[in-house]
XYZ file of N, CA and C in Angstrom:
288
model
N -7.055 -10.285 -13.355
C -5.977 -9.550 -12.463
C -6.051 -9.307 -11.067
N -5.049 -9.504 -10.527
C -5.276 -9.342 -9.055
C -4.682 -7.802 -8.574
N -5.855 -7.295 -7.802
C -5.583 -5.866 -7.604
C -5.026 -5.881 -6.344
N -5.343 -6.526 -5.197
C -4.750 -6.288 -4.074
C -3.249 -7.204 -4.273
N -1.961 -6.675 -3.874
C -0.483 -7.413 -4.012
C -0.203 -7.560 -2.593
N -0.113 -6.764 -1.688
C 0.584 -7.176 -0.292
C 0.063 -5.727 0.507
N -0.154 -5.991 1.907
C -0.362 -5.183 2.836
C 1.126 -4.468 3.222
N 0.949 -3.182 3.657
C 2.410 -2.584 3.907
C 2.440 -2.739 5.244
N 3.370 -3.245 5.772
C 3.815 -3.353 7.412
C 4.501 -2.602 7.740
N 4.627 -1.531 7.972
C 5.660 -0.451 8.490
C 5.016 -0.237 10.043
N 6.044 0.912 10.489
C 5.678 1.508 11.798
C 4.551 2.566 11.807
N 4.686 3.619 10.424
C 3.797 4.451 10.329
C 2.383 3.929 10.001
N 2.542 2.559 9.391
C 1.102 1.887 8.612
C 0.469 1.343 9.708
N 1.418 0.698 10.694
C 0.704 -0.189 11.983
C 0.023 1.159 13.114
N 1.040 1.840 13.128
C 0.255 2.927 13.974
C -1.040 3.508 13.464
N -1.019 3.983 12.335
C -2.230 4.429 11.642
C -3.541 3.627 12.052
N -3.199 1.983 11.501
C -4.045 0.894 11.518
C -4.562 0.907 13.342
N -3.892 1.080 14.009
C -4.201 1.304 15.565
C -4.850 2.271 16.021
N -4.601 3.269 15.507
C -5.233 4.422 15.960
C -6.249 5.257 15.263
N -6.239 5.241 13.966
C -7.338 5.635 13.009
C -7.981 4.552 12.334
N -7.686 3.415 12.421
C -8.374 2.478 11.614
C -8.305 2.609 10.031
N -7.061 2.731 9.610
C -6.800 2.676 8.148
C -5.940 1.958 8.006
N -6.013 0.909 6.878
C -4.731 -0.101 6.578
C -3.962 0.243 4.943
N -3.358 0.111 4.762
C -2.162 0.408 3.896
C -2.016 -0.946 3.089
N -2.314 -1.065 1.661
C -1.987 -2.111 0.719
C -1.254 -1.375 -0.726
N -0.372 -2.368 -0.908
C 0.304 -1.753 -2.295
C -0.783 -2.722 -3.176
N -1.515 -1.608 -4.275
C -2.300 -2.442 -5.412
C -1.600 -2.478 -6.617
N -2.394 -2.860 -7.419
C -1.750 -3.164 -9.194
C -2.381 -1.278 -9.481
N -1.643 -0.999 -10.399
C -1.447 0.189 -11.061
C -2.385 0.593 -11.797
N -3.359 0.018 -12.374
C -4.313 0.091 -13.147
C -5.847 0.062 -12.213
N -5.865 -0.084 -11.095
C -6.865 -0.414 -10.415
C -6.991 1.116 -9.801
N -8.812 1.315 -9.910
C -9.252 2.329 -9.317
C -9.840 2.299 -7.843
N -10.325 3.286 -7.459
C -10.714 3.107 -6.005
C -11.999 2.209 -5.630
N -12.770 2.199 -6.719
C -13.926 1.424 -6.705
C -13.289 -0.075 -6.622
N -12.465 -0.302 -7.501
C -12.343 -1.615 -7.575
C -11.503 -2.180 -6.128
N -10.658 -1.015 -6.026
C -9.912 -1.702 -4.741
C -10.747 -1.558 -3.189
N -11.956 -1.059 -3.365
C -13.030 -0.848 -2.326
C -13.597 -2.232 -2.488
N -13.894 -2.852 -3.516
C -14.577 -4.053 -3.683
C -13.697 -5.258 -3.352
N -12.191 -4.967 -3.958
C -11.321 -6.099 -3.478
C -11.221 -6.145 -1.940
N -11.358 -5.268 -1.216
C -10.799 -5.376 0.031
C -12.335 -5.773 1.129
N -13.232 -5.506 0.524
C -14.543 -5.879 0.911
C -14.901 -7.557 0.871
N -14.218 -7.821 -0.450
C -14.340 -9.469 -0.978
C -13.211 -10.364 0.010
N -12.121 -9.510 0.301
C -11.187 -10.664 0.806
C -11.465 -10.612 2.115
N -11.840 -9.453 2.730
C -11.298 -9.434 4.304
C -12.899 -9.123 5.216
N -13.718 -9.103 4.189
C -15.216 -8.870 4.635
C -15.415 -7.753 5.791
N -15.003 -6.510 5.478
C -15.466 -5.447 6.371
C -15.803 -4.435 4.942
N -16.509 -3.155 5.529
C -17.039 -2.265 5.012
C -16.284 -1.186 5.026
N -15.796 -0.936 3.560
C -14.771 0.041 3.561
C -15.722 1.483 3.181
N -15.145 2.694 4.005
C -15.463 4.043 4.078
C -15.223 4.744 3.062
N -13.575 4.907 3.114
C -12.888 5.568 2.135
C -11.599 5.006 1.378
N -11.272 5.547 0.424
C -9.877 4.750 -0.350
C -8.977 5.985 -0.725
N -7.892 6.278 -0.204
C -7.096 7.193 -0.688
C -6.214 6.113 -1.618
N -5.421 6.838 -2.919
C -4.528 6.114 -3.534
C -3.244 6.972 -3.678
N -2.139 6.776 -3.460
C -0.832 7.185 -3.757
C -0.176 6.617 -4.947
N 0.366 7.257 -5.990
C 1.453 6.621 -7.239
C 3.148 6.993 -6.295
N 3.627 5.878 -5.952
C 5.017 6.136 -5.619
C 5.769 6.137 -6.495
N 6.754 6.995 -6.572
C 7.485 7.429 -7.555
C 8.927 6.566 -7.290
N 9.823 5.960 -8.595
C 11.116 5.165 -8.266
C 12.069 5.896 -7.461
N 12.774 5.288 -6.817
C 14.059 6.041 -6.260
C 15.145 5.740 -7.047
N 15.891 6.926 -7.418
C 17.032 6.915 -8.389
C 18.420 6.980 -7.632
N 19.273 5.991 -7.507
C 20.268 6.088 -7.018
C 21.739 6.010 -7.829
N 22.931 6.897 -7.830
C 24.180 6.700 -8.343
C 25.215 5.815 -7.135
N 26.022 5.264 -7.963
C 27.408 4.817 -6.743
C 28.314 4.809 -7.630
N 29.513 5.460 -7.171
C 30.916 5.786 -8.068
C 31.693 4.222 -7.553
N 32.103 3.463 -8.595
C 32.851 2.381 -8.400
C 33.883 2.446 -9.108
N 35.090 1.273 -9.117
C 35.979 1.107 -9.809
C 35.949 1.208 -11.243
N 34.520 0.687 -11.791
C 34.616 0.302 -13.067
C 33.515 1.801 -13.628
N 33.516 2.527 -13.127
C 33.007 3.963 -13.044
C 31.350 4.285 -12.003
N 30.565 4.985 -13.011
C 29.589 5.381 -12.234
C 28.545 4.523 -12.612
N 27.832 3.874 -11.707
C 26.482 2.840 -11.731
C 25.121 3.869 -11.528
N 24.296 3.773 -12.182
C 22.819 4.126 -12.003
C 21.846 2.953 -11.762
N 20.589 3.325 -10.987
C 19.886 2.620 -11.107
C 18.633 3.342 -10.533
N 17.469 2.403 -10.435
C 16.306 2.885 -9.676
C 15.547 1.686 -9.295
N 14.576 1.985 -8.176
C 13.622 1.007 -7.444
C 12.353 0.969 -8.848
N 11.266 0.420 -8.554
C 10.207 0.169 -9.248
C 9.069 1.140 -8.824
N 8.448 1.770 -9.954
C 7.095 2.564 -8.811
C 5.801 1.542 -8.619
N 5.299 1.885 -7.695
C 3.998 1.297 -7.527
C 3.019 2.518 -6.898
N 1.589 1.653 -6.898
C 0.583 2.135 -6.397
C 0.375 1.765 -4.790
N -0.244 2.537 -3.940
C -0.198 2.241 -2.703
C -1.812 2.952 -2.178
N -2.592 2.055 -1.866
C -3.928 2.384 -1.097
C -4.228 2.269 0.166
N -4.573 3.559 0.837
C -4.764 3.776 2.262
C -6.254 3.775 2.429
N -6.751 2.495 3.282
C -8.272 2.182 3.149
C -8.669 2.476 4.423
N -9.864 3.106 4.446
C -10.462 3.613 5.890
C -11.408 2.488 5.921
N -11.418 1.799 6.990
C -12.648 0.772 7.465
C -13.492 1.218 8.431
N -14.780 0.795 8.270
C -16.184 1.171 9.350
C -15.421 1.242 10.693
N -15.975 1.863 11.742
C -15.867 1.991 13.024
C -16.150 0.448 13.882
N -15.425 0.039 14.527
C -15.755 -1.151 15.069
C -15.330 -2.185 14.152
N -14.789 -1.943 13.123
C -14.186 -3.196 12.345
C -12.782 -3.129 12.338
N -12.257 -4.405 12.078
C -10.595 -4.328 11.484
C -10.174 -5.423 10.660
N -9.084 -5.140 10.316
C -8.401 -6.381 9.644
C -7.344 -6.966 10.100
N -7.401 -8.060 10.359
C -6.363 -9.028 10.908
C -5.330 -9.302 9.947
N -4.042 -8.575 9.669
C -3.417 -8.304 8.433
C -2.337 -9.935 9.015
N -2.159 -10.364 10.065
C -0.802 -11.398 10.316
C -1.471 -12.841 10.610
N -3.111 -12.753 10.393
C -3.598 -14.321 9.959
C -3.217 -15.055 8.741
N -3.099 -14.151 7.748
C -2.946 -14.742 6.495
C -1.459 -14.897 5.960
N -0.895 -14.785 6.618
C 0.612 -15.338 6.612
C 0.998 -16.449 6.745
């Protein structure tokens, strides 16, 4: 089971990583904070001080078309915000 799925690269996550040394990742739905901490430390070689997790709910959308009303939703996922020790950083762009 792969715990880390992908890093989140948005304006808010990038600003948080530059200002507060916090990095955001999409992780497996079944992973807990200890598993996430171990996976980050082994993958990037940094020491993690704090892990925060968020279960992101699916967005539901409704469209009115010629053939009637169509409903749909996006997938739910788990997001982890990882605080890295002072002086250390994760280079997310080198692994692309």
